[in-house]
Coordinates of C-alpha atoms in Angstrom, one line a residue:
M1 CA -45.5 -19.4 -17.4
V2 CA -42.5 -17.2 -18.4
S3 CA -43.5 -14.9 -21.3
T4 CA -41.6 -15.0 -24.6
H5 CA -41.1 -11.2 -24.2
S6 CA -39.4 -11.7 -20.9
I7 CA -37.1 -14.4 -22.3
M8 CA -36.3 -12.2 -25.4
A9 CA -35.5 -9.2 -23.2
T10 CA -33.2 -11.2 -20.9
A11 CA -31.4 -12.8 -23.9
L12 CA -30.9 -9.4 -25.6
A13 CA -29.6 -7.9 -22.3
C14 CA -27.1 -10.7 -21.9
L15 CA -25.9 -10.4 -25.5
A16 CA -25.5 -6.6 -25.2
F17 CA -23.5 -6.9 -22.0
S18 CA -21.2 -9.6 -23.5
V19 CA -20.1 -7.4 -26.5
A20 CA -20.2 -3.9 -24.9
P21 CA -17.3 -1.8 -26.2
V22 CA -14.6 -0.7 -23.8
T23 CA -14.1 3.0 -22.9
A24 CA -11.5 4.4 -25.3
T25 CA -9.9 6.7 -22.8
T26 CA -9.4 4.2 -19.9
Y27 CA -6.2 2.3 -19.8
S28 CA -4.8 -0.6 -17.7
M29 CA -1.1 -1.1 -17.0
V30 CA 0.4 -4.0 -18.7
K31 CA 4.2 -3.3 -18.4
Q32 CA 6.5 -1.5 -16.1
Y33 CA 10.3 -0.8 -16.3
Y34 CA 11.4 0.3 -12.8
G35 CA 14.1 -0.2 -10.2
S36 CA 16.7 -2.9 -10.1
T37 CA 15.2 -4.7 -13.1
F38 CA 14.8 -1.6 -15.3
F39 CA 17.3 -2.6 -18.0
D40 CA 16.4 -6.3 -18.1
E41 CA 14.2 -6.1 -21.2
W42 CA 16.0 -3.6 -23.4
T43 CA 18.4 -4.3 -26.3
F44 CA 21.6 -2.2 -26.4
Y45 CA 22.4 -1.0 -30.0
N46 CA 26.1 -2.0 -29.7
N47 CA 27.4 -0.1 -32.8
Y48 CA 28.6 3.3 -33.8
D49 CA 25.9 5.9 -34.7
N50 CA 25.2 4.9 -38.3
L51 CA 21.6 6.3 -38.0
T52 CA 22.1 10.0 -37.5
N53 CA 25.8 10.4 -38.2
G54 CA 26.6 11.3 -34.6
D55 CA 30.0 11.1 -33.1
V56 CA 29.3 8.4 -30.6
V57 CA 29.6 4.6 -30.2
Y58 CA 26.5 3.1 -28.7
V59 CA 28.0 0.5 -26.3
S60 CA 26.9 -3.0 -25.4
A61 CA 25.0 -3.9 -22.3
Q62 CA 28.1 -5.3 -20.7
N63 CA 30.2 -2.2 -21.5
A64 CA 27.4 0.1 -20.4
T65 CA 27.3 -1.6 -17.0
T66 CA 31.0 -1.8 -16.6
D67 CA 31.6 1.8 -17.5
Q68 CA 28.5 3.0 -15.5
L69 CA 26.8 4.4 -18.6
A70 CA 23.6 2.5 -17.9
Y71 CA 22.8 1.6 -14.3
V72 CA 20.3 1.9 -11.5
D73 CA 21.1 4.3 -8.7
T74 CA 20.5 2.3 -5.6
S75 CA 19.8 5.4 -3.5
T76 CA 16.8 6.5 -5.6
N77 CA 16.0 3.4 -7.7
H78 CA 16.2 5.6 -10.8
A79 CA 17.7 4.4 -14.0
I80 CA 20.7 6.4 -15.4
I81 CA 21.5 6.5 -19.1
K82 CA 24.5 8.7 -19.9
V83 CA 27.3 9.8 -22.2
D84 CA 30.8 9.0 -21.2
N85 CA 32.1 12.1 -19.3
T86 CA 35.4 10.7 -17.9
S87 CA 37.4 9.4 -20.9
T88 CA 39.6 11.5 -23.1
V89 CA 38.7 11.3 -26.8
V90 CA 41.4 11.9 -29.3
W91 CA 41.1 12.9 -33.0
N92 CA 39.1 10.5 -35.2
N93 CA 37.6 8.6 -32.3
K94 CA 34.1 8.7 -31.0
R95 CA 32.7 9.1 -27.5
N96 CA 30.8 6.2 -25.9
S97 CA 27.1 6.6 -25.3
V98 CA 23.9 4.5 -25.0
R99 CA 21.0 3.6 -27.2
I100 CA 18.4 1.1 -25.9
S101 CA 15.2 -0.2 -27.4
S102 CA 12.5 -2.1 -25.6
D103 CA 12.3 -5.8 -26.4
D104 CA 8.5 -5.7 -26.4
S105 CA 6.6 -3.5 -28.8
F106 CA 3.2 -1.9 -28.2
G107 CA 0.3 -1.7 -30.7
V108 CA -2.4 0.8 -31.4
G109 CA -4.5 1.2 -28.3
S110 CA -1.4 1.7 -26.1
L111 CA -0.3 4.6 -23.9
W112 CA 3.2 4.9 -22.4
V113 CA 4.5 7.1 -19.6
A114 CA 8.1 8.1 -18.9
D115 CA 8.8 9.8 -15.6
I116 CA 12.1 11.7 -16.3
Y117 CA 13.9 13.7 -13.5
H118 CA 16.7 14.8 -15.7
A119 CA 17.4 14.8 -19.4
P120 CA 20.6 15.4 -21.4
Y121 CA 21.4 18.9 -22.6
G122 CA 24.3 21.1 -23.7
C123 CA 26.3 21.9 -26.8
S124 CA 26.6 19.0 -29.2
V125 CA 24.1 16.9 -27.2
W126 CA 21.1 15.4 -29.0
P127 CA 18.9 13.2 -26.8
A128 CA 15.6 11.5 -27.6
W129 CA 12.8 9.5 -26.0
W130 CA 10.9 8.1 -28.9
S131 CA 9.5 5.0 -30.6
Q132 CA 9.4 3.3 -33.9
A133 CA 8.1 0.1 -35.5
A134 CA 10.3 -2.8 -36.5
V135 CA 10.1 -1.7 -40.2
W136 CA 10.7 2.0 -40.9
P137 CA 9.1 4.1 -42.3
Q138 CA 6.2 1.8 -43.0
G139 CA 5.4 1.3 -39.3
G140 CA 5.8 4.9 -38.3
E141 CA 7.8 6.8 -35.6
I142 CA 6.7 8.9 -32.7
D143 CA 9.2 11.4 -31.2
T144 CA 7.9 12.3 -27.7
F145 CA 11.0 14.1 -26.4
E146 CA 13.8 15.5 -28.5
G147 CA 16.1 18.5 -28.6
I148 CA 19.6 19.7 -29.3
N149 CA 22.4 21.9 -27.9
T150 CA 21.1 24.8 -25.7
N151 CA 17.5 24.6 -26.9
T152 CA 14.9 25.2 -24.1
Q153 CA 11.8 23.7 -25.7
N154 CA 10.9 20.1 -26.5
Q155 CA 10.2 19.2 -30.1
M156 CA 7.6 16.4 -30.8
S157 CA 6.9 14.9 -34.2
L158 CA 5.7 12.0 -36.3
H159 CA 7.5 10.3 -39.2
T160 CA 5.5 8.1 -41.6
E161 CA 5.1 7.0 -45.2
T162 CA 3.4 9.5 -47.5
G163 CA -0.3 10.2 -46.8
C164 CA -0.3 11.2 -43.1
T165 CA -0.8 14.8 -42.3
A166 CA -1.6 16.9 -39.2
V167 CA -5.1 18.6 -39.6
S168 CA -7.5 20.2 -37.1
Q169 CA -5.1 19.6 -34.2
N170 CA -6.7 20.0 -30.8
Q171 CA -3.7 20.9 -28.6
T172 CA -2.4 23.5 -26.3
S173 CA 0.7 24.3 -28.4
T174 CA 0.4 26.8 -31.3
L175 CA 3.9 26.2 -32.4
V176 CA 3.4 23.9 -35.5
A177 CA 6.5 23.9 -37.7
S178 CA 5.2 21.4 -40.3
T179 CA 2.1 19.4 -41.0
N180 CA 3.4 16.8 -43.5
C181 CA 4.5 13.7 -41.6
S182 CA 6.0 11.9 -44.6
Y183 CA 9.6 10.9 -44.4
A184 CA 9.9 11.8 -48.1
A185 CA 8.9 15.4 -47.6
N186 CA 11.1 18.3 -46.2
E187 CA 14.1 16.1 -45.7
D188 CA 12.2 13.9 -43.3
Q189 CA 11.6 16.6 -40.7
G190 CA 8.2 15.1 -40.0
C191 CA 5.1 16.9 -38.7
I192 CA 6.5 19.0 -35.8
V193 CA 4.9 20.5 -32.8
T194 CA 7.1 22.4 -30.3
D195 CA 6.2 22.7 -26.6
P196 CA 5.8 26.4 -25.7
S197 CA 7.2 25.8 -22.2
T198 CA 10.8 26.6 -21.6
G199 CA 10.7 24.0 -18.8
S200 CA 10.1 21.2 -21.3
Y201 CA 13.8 20.8 -22.4
G202 CA 17.3 21.7 -21.4
A203 CA 18.6 23.4 -18.3
G204 CA 15.1 24.6 -17.4
F205 CA 13.7 21.0 -17.5
A206 CA 16.6 19.8 -15.3
S207 CA 16.4 22.6 -12.7
S208 CA 12.7 22.1 -12.1
G209 CA 13.0 18.3 -11.5
G210 CA 11.8 17.2 -15.0
G211 CA 8.4 15.8 -15.4
A212 CA 6.2 13.1 -17.0
F213 CA 5.7 12.5 -20.7
V214 CA 2.5 10.7 -21.7
T215 CA 2.2 9.3 -25.3
E216 CA -1.1 7.9 -26.4
M217 CA -1.3 5.9 -29.7
A218 CA -5.1 5.4 -30.2
S219 CA -7.1 4.7 -33.4
T220 CA -8.6 8.2 -33.0
G221 CA -5.2 9.9 -33.0
I222 CA -1.8 10.3 -31.3
N223 CA -1.5 12.6 -28.3
I224 CA 1.4 13.8 -26.2
W225 CA 1.1 15.4 -22.7
F226 CA 3.9 16.9 -20.7
F227 CA 3.4 17.5 -17.0
A228 CA 6.1 19.4 -15.0
R229 CA 7.1 17.7 -11.8
S230 CA 4.8 19.9 -9.7
A231 CA 1.8 19.3 -11.9
I232 CA 2.0 15.5 -12.5
P233 CA -1.6 14.0 -12.1
S234 CA -2.2 11.9 -9.1
S235 CA -3.1 8.8 -11.2
L236 CA 0.5 8.9 -12.4
S237 CA 2.3 9.9 -9.2
S238 CA 0.4 7.3 -7.1
N239 CA 1.3 4.5 -9.5
E240 CA -2.4 3.5 -10.2
S241 CA -2.9 0.4 -12.3
S242 CA -5.6 2.2 -14.3
I243 CA -5.7 5.7 -15.8
D244 CA -8.2 7.8 -17.7
T245 CA -6.9 10.3 -20.1
S246 CA -9.9 12.5 -19.8
A247 CA -8.4 13.7 -16.5
F248 CA -5.2 14.9 -18.4
G249 CA -6.8 17.9 -20.1
T250 CA -5.9 19.0 -23.7
P251 CA -2.6 17.5 -24.9
V252 CA 0.3 19.7 -25.8
A253 CA 0.5 17.9 -29.2
N254 CA -2.3 16.1 -31.1
W255 CA -2.4 14.4 -34.5
P256 CA -6.0 13.3 -35.2
S257 CA -6.9 10.3 -37.3
T258 CA -8.9 12.7 -39.6
G259 CA -5.6 13.5 -41.3
C260 CA -3.6 10.3 -40.5
N261 CA -5.2 6.9 -40.4
I262 CA -3.3 5.6 -37.3
T263 CA -4.0 1.9 -37.9
E264 CA -2.6 2.3 -41.5
F265 CA 0.5 4.3 -40.8
F266 CA 1.5 2.9 -37.3
Q267 CA 2.5 -0.6 -36.3
P268 CA 3.6 -1.8 -32.8
Q269 CA 6.2 0.5 -31.5
N270 CA 9.5 -0.2 -29.7
L271 CA 10.4 2.4 -27.1
I272 CA 13.8 4.0 -27.4
F273 CA 16.2 6.1 -25.3
D274 CA 19.3 7.4 -27.0
I275 CA 21.9 10.2 -26.7
T276 CA 24.1 11.1 -29.6
L277 CA 26.5 13.9 -30.2
C278 CA 26.7 16.4 -33.1
G279 CA 25.2 14.5 -36.0
D280 CA 22.8 15.6 -38.7
W281 CA 20.7 17.9 -36.4
A282 CA 22.9 19.1 -33.5
D283 CA 25.7 20.0 -35.9
G284 CA 23.3 21.3 -38.5
A285 CA 22.1 24.7 -39.6
T286 CA 21.4 25.9 -36.1
W287 CA 24.8 25.1 -34.6
N288 CA 26.3 28.6 -35.0
S289 CA 23.3 30.3 -33.4
T290 CA 23.4 28.2 -30.3
C291 CA 27.0 27.1 -29.7
S292 CA 30.6 28.1 -30.5
G293 CA 33.6 26.4 -32.1
I294 CA 33.5 23.2 -34.2
C295 CA 31.1 20.5 -32.8
Y296 CA 33.4 17.5 -32.9
N297 CA 36.8 19.3 -32.4
N298 CA 35.7 21.6 -29.5
W299 CA 33.2 19.4 -27.7
V300 CA 33.4 15.7 -28.4
M301 CA 37.2 15.6 -28.3
G302 CA 38.9 16.2 -25.0
N303 CA 38.4 15.0 -21.4
G304 CA 34.6 14.9 -21.4
T305 CA 33.7 17.3 -18.6
D306 CA 31.4 19.1 -21.0
Y307 CA 29.1 16.1 -20.7
D308 CA 28.4 16.2 -17.0
N309 CA 24.8 17.1 -17.8
A310 CA 24.4 14.6 -20.7
Y311 CA 22.4 12.0 -18.9
F312 CA 18.8 10.7 -18.4
E313 CA 17.5 10.0 -14.9
V314 CA 14.4 8.0 -15.3
G315 CA 12.0 7.1 -12.4
Y316 CA 10.0 4.6 -14.5
V317 CA 8.5 3.8 -17.8
R318 CA 5.0 2.3 -17.7
V319 CA 2.9 1.0 -20.6
F320 CA -0.9 0.8 -20.6
S321 CA -3.4 -0.9 -22.9
T322 CA -7.0 0.2 -23.6
E323 CA -9.0 -1.3 -20.8
G324 CA -10.0 -4.9 -21.7
T325 CA -7.2 -5.4 -24.2
N326 CA -3.5 -6.4 -24.3
T327 CA -1.5 -4.5 -26.9
V328 CA 1.9 -5.9 -25.8
V329 CA 3.8 -7.7 -28.6
S330 CA 6.7 -9.8 -27.4
P331 CA 9.7 -10.7 -29.6
T332 CA 8.3 -14.3 -29.8
T333 CA 4.8 -13.3 -30.9
T334 CA 3.5 -12.1 -34.2
G335 CA 0.7 -9.8 -33.3
S336 CA -0.9 -7.5 -30.7
G337 CA -2.7 -9.4 -28.0
S338 CA -1.1 -12.7 -28.7
S339 CA -1.8 -15.6 -26.4
S340 CA 1.9 -16.1 -25.9
T341 CA 3.2 -15.3 -22.4
T342 CA 4.8 -11.9 -22.3
S343 CA 6.6 -10.6 -19.2
G344 CA 4.6 -8.0 -17.3
S345 CA 1.5 -8.5 -19.4
S346 CA -1.6 -10.7 -19.5
T347 CA -1.4 -14.1 -21.2
Q348 CA -5.0 -13.7 -22.5
S349 CA -6.0 -12.8 -26.0
S350 CA -7.1 -9.2 -26.7
S351 CA -10.7 -10.2 -27.1
S352 CA -10.9 -11.5 -23.5
A353 CA -8.2 -9.9 -21.4
G354 CA -9.5 -7.8 -18.6
L355 CA -12.8 -9.6 -18.4
P356 CA -13.6 -12.0 -15.5
H357 CA -11.9 -15.3 -16.2
G358 CA -11.1 -14.1 -19.7
G359 CA -12.4 -16.1 -22.6
Y360 CA -14.2 -18.6 -20.3
W361 CA -16.5 -15.8 -19.1
M362 CA -17.3 -14.8 -22.7
S363 CA -18.0 -18.5 -23.7
A364 CA -20.3 -19.0 -20.7
T365 CA -22.2 -15.8 -21.5
L366 CA -22.8 -17.0 -25.1
L367 CA -23.9 -20.4 -23.9
V368 CA -26.5 -18.7 -21.7
V369 CA -27.7 -16.6 -24.6
V370 CA -28.0 -19.7 -26.8
G371 CA -29.9 -21.5 -24.1
L372 CA -32.3 -18.6 -23.6
F373 CA -33.1 -18.4 -27.3
S374 CA -33.6 -22.2 -27.4
A375 CA -36.1 -21.9 -24.6
L376 CA -37.8 -19.1 -26.5
F377 CA -38.3 -21.1 -29.6
T378 CA -39.4 -24.2 -27.6
L379 CA -42.1 -22.1 -25.8
A380 CA -43.2 -20.6 -29.1

């Protein structure tokens, strides 16, 4: 006769296995933007820069393709996103540029990687690789890569509603300019961390072949890593479908949840590339210390040769979800891990994605447990 203790032990073991938590630092790839289809699932802003008062017009997808401002270089399979450097701009006109936002957004429990070989730089140039929620500032903003003019160091920051602050940061950078992330404080400068490496932005970044930026938006905090081209971890360079952040070391920037409740201040993020010119920051207080002349008159106007370096060259963008979940939110779904089909992602719900046969496996396990408990009480 099978003992009741044996049945109880087996039942509890099955139950424990079925609800075991996933490892927080292990992520599985759910989305990839790469090669000839890189631009297929991005929205082009198609308006003048009414966001940061820059002297550009963000063109439509059709115009970006026609004018070769957004295209895939067939010799490298890299995506190019650039400022118009061939047209002559006359007084009171703006120069054409590109701003794209991913159609899908990605919730807490996501990690995204951008492999960037070249990033825009030069006087009047203000590029960014960043993310924000559909509703700002309620859903938060993460600036992974941003700089202006002839700066040589990347600036990273968060922008949120009031109540999010940077405390007890575990990071390699000691350059913390501000700790209040609220958009309502300090003219919305956010909580800023600057990368100490002069190879993280500008001419130094470009001359060394760029590198990879990793952004992790976890419930325990937000982390950013930058790896120069020669130091990119093998899990990223070899295109592995699963990565573990414990192999990345200490991030260059860290905002722990102890000072900012991530699930409260951050909603699913759309990923964004943009390049503006002049505007609130590049033509701001630091202009005269980095560049000469008048930003618009002496740089934006004219034949455009000053913008030969004003382009992104992107090898890929990959998005990962915490192992066993799906944090992709498509434009047709209403929440993270929806059962709706999303391109490049699992169609399973977040409670079952990544498990053998998804929800069917979970249901079968629970049936076994119920059956074992029934047997237990029958024998008793």
